[in-house]
XYZ file of N, CA, C and O in Angstrom:
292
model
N -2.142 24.106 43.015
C -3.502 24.600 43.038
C -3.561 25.853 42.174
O -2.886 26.850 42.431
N -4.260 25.779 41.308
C -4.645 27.184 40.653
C -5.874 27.686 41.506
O -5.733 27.710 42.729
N -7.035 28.076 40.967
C -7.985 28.963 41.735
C -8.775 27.829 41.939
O -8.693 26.754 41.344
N -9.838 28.277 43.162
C -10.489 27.135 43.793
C -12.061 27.837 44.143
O -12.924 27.151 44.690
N -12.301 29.235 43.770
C -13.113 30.550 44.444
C -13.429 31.097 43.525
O -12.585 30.758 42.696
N -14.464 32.105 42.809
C -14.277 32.909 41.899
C -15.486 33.853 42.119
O -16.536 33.411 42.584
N -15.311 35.343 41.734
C -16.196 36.039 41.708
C -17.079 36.532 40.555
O -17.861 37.463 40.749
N -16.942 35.741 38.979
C -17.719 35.615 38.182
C -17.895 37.200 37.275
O -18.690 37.516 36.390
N -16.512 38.163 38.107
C -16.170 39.130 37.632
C -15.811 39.229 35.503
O -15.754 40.147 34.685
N -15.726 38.359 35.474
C -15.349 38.092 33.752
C -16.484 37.954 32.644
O -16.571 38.199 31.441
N -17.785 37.151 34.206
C -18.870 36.679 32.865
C -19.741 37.308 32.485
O -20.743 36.890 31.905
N -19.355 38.911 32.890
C -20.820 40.245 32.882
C -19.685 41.370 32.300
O -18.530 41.281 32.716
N -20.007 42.308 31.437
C -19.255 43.595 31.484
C -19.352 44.410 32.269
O -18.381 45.166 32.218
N -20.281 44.753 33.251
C -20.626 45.054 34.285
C -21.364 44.760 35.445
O -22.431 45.154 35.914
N -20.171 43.655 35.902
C -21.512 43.130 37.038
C -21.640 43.783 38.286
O -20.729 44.427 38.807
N -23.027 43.583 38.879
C -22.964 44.146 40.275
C -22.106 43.485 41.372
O -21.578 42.374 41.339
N -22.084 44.366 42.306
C -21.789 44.173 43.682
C -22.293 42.599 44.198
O -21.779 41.568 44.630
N -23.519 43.086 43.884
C -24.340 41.344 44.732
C -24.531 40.789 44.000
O -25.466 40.034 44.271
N -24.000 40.609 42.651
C -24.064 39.180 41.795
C -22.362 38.811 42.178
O -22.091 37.610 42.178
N -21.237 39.777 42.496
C -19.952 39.265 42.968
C -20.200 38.500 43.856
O -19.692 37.388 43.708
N -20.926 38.683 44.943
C -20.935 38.356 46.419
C -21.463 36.961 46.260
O -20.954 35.967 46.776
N -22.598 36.978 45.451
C -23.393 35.447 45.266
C -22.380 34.704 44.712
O -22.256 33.624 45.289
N -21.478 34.908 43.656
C -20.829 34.253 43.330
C -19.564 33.652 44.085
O -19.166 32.492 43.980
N -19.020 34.636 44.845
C -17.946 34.198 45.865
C -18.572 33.832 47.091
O -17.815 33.568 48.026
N -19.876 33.758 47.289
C -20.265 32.748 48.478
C -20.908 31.429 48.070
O -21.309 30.668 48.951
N -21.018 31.141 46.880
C -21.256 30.007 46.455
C -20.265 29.081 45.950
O -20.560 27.907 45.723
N -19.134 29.537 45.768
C -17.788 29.537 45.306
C -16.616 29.146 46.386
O -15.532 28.627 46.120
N -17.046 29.477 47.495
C -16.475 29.454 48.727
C -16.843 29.015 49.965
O -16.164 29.197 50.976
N -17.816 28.484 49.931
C -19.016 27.708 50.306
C -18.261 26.286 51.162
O -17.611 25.702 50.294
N -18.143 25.684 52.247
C -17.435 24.623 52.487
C -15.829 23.932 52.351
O -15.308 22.834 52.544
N -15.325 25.583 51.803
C -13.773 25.304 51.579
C -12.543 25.797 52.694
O -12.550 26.997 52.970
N -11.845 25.226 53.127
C -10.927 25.577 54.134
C -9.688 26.853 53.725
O -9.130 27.714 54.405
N -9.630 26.540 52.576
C -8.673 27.468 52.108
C -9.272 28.065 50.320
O -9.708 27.135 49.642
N -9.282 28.829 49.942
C -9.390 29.543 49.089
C -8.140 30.218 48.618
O -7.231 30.774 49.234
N -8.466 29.905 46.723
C -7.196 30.517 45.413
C -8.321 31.457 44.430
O -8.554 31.072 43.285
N -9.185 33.080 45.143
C -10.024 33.597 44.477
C -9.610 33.951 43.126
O -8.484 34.447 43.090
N -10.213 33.834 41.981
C -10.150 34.570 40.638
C -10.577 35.749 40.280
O -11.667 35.709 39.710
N -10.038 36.958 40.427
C -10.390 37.962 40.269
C -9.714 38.725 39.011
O -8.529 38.391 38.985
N -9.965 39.477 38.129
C -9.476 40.199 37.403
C -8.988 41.787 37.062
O -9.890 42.387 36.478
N -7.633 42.709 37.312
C -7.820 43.377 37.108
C -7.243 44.519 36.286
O -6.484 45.455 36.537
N -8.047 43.984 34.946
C -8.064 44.785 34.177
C -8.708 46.038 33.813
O -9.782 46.105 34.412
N -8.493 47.115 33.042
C -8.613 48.162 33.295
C -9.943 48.327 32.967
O -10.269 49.513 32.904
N -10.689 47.648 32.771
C -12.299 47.646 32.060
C -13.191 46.847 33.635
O -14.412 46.813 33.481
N -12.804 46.394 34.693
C -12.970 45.683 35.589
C -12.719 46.459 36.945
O -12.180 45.996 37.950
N -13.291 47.908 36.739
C -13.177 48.804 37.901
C -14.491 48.685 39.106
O -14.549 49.221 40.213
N -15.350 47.901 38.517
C -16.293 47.166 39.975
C -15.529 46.261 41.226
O -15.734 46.218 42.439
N -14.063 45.212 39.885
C -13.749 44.370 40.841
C -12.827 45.389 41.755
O -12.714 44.910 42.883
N -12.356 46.243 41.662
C -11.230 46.751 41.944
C -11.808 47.755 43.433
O -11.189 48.010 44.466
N -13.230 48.159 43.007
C -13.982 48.650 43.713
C -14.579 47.824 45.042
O -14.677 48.275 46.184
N -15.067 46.060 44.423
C -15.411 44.881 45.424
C -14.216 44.632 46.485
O -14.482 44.377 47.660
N -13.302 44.692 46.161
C -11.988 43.738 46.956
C -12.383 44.113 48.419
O -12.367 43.161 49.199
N -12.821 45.628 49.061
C -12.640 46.088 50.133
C -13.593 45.092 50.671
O -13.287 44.560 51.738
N -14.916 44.696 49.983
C -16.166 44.325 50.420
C -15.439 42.443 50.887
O -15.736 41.817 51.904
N -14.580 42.020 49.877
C -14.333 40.598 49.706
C -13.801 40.137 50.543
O -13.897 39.000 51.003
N -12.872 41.388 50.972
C -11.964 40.853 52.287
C -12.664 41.081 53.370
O -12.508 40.095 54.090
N -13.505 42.012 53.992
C -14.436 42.074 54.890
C -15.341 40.919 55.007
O -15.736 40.670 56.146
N -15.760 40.135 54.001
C -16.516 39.362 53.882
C -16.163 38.099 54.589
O -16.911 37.425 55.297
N -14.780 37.854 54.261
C -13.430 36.606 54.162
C -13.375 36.836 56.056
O -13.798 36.125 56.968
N -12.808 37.870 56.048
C -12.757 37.932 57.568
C -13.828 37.611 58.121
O -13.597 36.933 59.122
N -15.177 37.822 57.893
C -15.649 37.645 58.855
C -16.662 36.454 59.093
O -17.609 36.264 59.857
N -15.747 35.412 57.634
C -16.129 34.102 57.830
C -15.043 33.208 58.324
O -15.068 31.993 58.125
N -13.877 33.954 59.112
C -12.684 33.556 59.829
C -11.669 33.174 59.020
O -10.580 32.811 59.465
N -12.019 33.242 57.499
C -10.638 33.059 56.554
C -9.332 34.269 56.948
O -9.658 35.292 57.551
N -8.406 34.122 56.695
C -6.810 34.417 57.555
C -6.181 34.635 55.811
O -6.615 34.055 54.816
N -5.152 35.560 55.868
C -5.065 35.863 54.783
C -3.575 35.647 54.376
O -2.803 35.751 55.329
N -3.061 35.399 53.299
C -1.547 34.693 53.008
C -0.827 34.801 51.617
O -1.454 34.627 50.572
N 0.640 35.121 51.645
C 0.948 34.534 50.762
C 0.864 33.780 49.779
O 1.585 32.854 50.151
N 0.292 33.349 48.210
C -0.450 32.479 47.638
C 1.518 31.465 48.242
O 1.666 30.472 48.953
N 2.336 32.136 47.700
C 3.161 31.390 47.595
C 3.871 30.527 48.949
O 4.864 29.803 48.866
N 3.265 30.748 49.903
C 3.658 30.516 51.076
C 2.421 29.429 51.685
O 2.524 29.084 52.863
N 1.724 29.115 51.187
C 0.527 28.387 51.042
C 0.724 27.000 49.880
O 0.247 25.876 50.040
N 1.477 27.422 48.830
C 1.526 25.975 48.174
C 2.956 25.274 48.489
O 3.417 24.276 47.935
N 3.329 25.776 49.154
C 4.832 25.069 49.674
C 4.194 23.482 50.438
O 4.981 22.678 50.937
């Protein structure tokens, strides 16, 4: 599995907060497990800024959090 989720962090030079969110809830939408695409490069200090929001988000749609590598075994 490569990525399966994405927060659309790549397709704006500066995107907002709630165009991330739309994108990783539309993205994530009906899936049991999630492989998010996030980027972080040094020009990509929103995503770096989102993560706190992503994982709050994740939790509290009961996603559980893992190892990527312990997950494709």
């Amino acid at each position: 599995m490569d990525w399966n989720c994405l927060t659309g962090d790549s397709e704006k030079t500066n995107p907002t907060e709630e165009y991330l969110m739309n994108n990783l809830q539309n993205t994530s939408q009906g899936k049991n497990n999630l492989v998010i695409l996030m980027h972080d490069a040094q020009a990509k200090r929103v995503t770096v800024d989102f993560l706190p929001k992503v994982i709050d988000y994740l939790k509290q749609q009961c996603y559980e959090f893992d190892n990527f590598y312990s997950v494709i075994k």
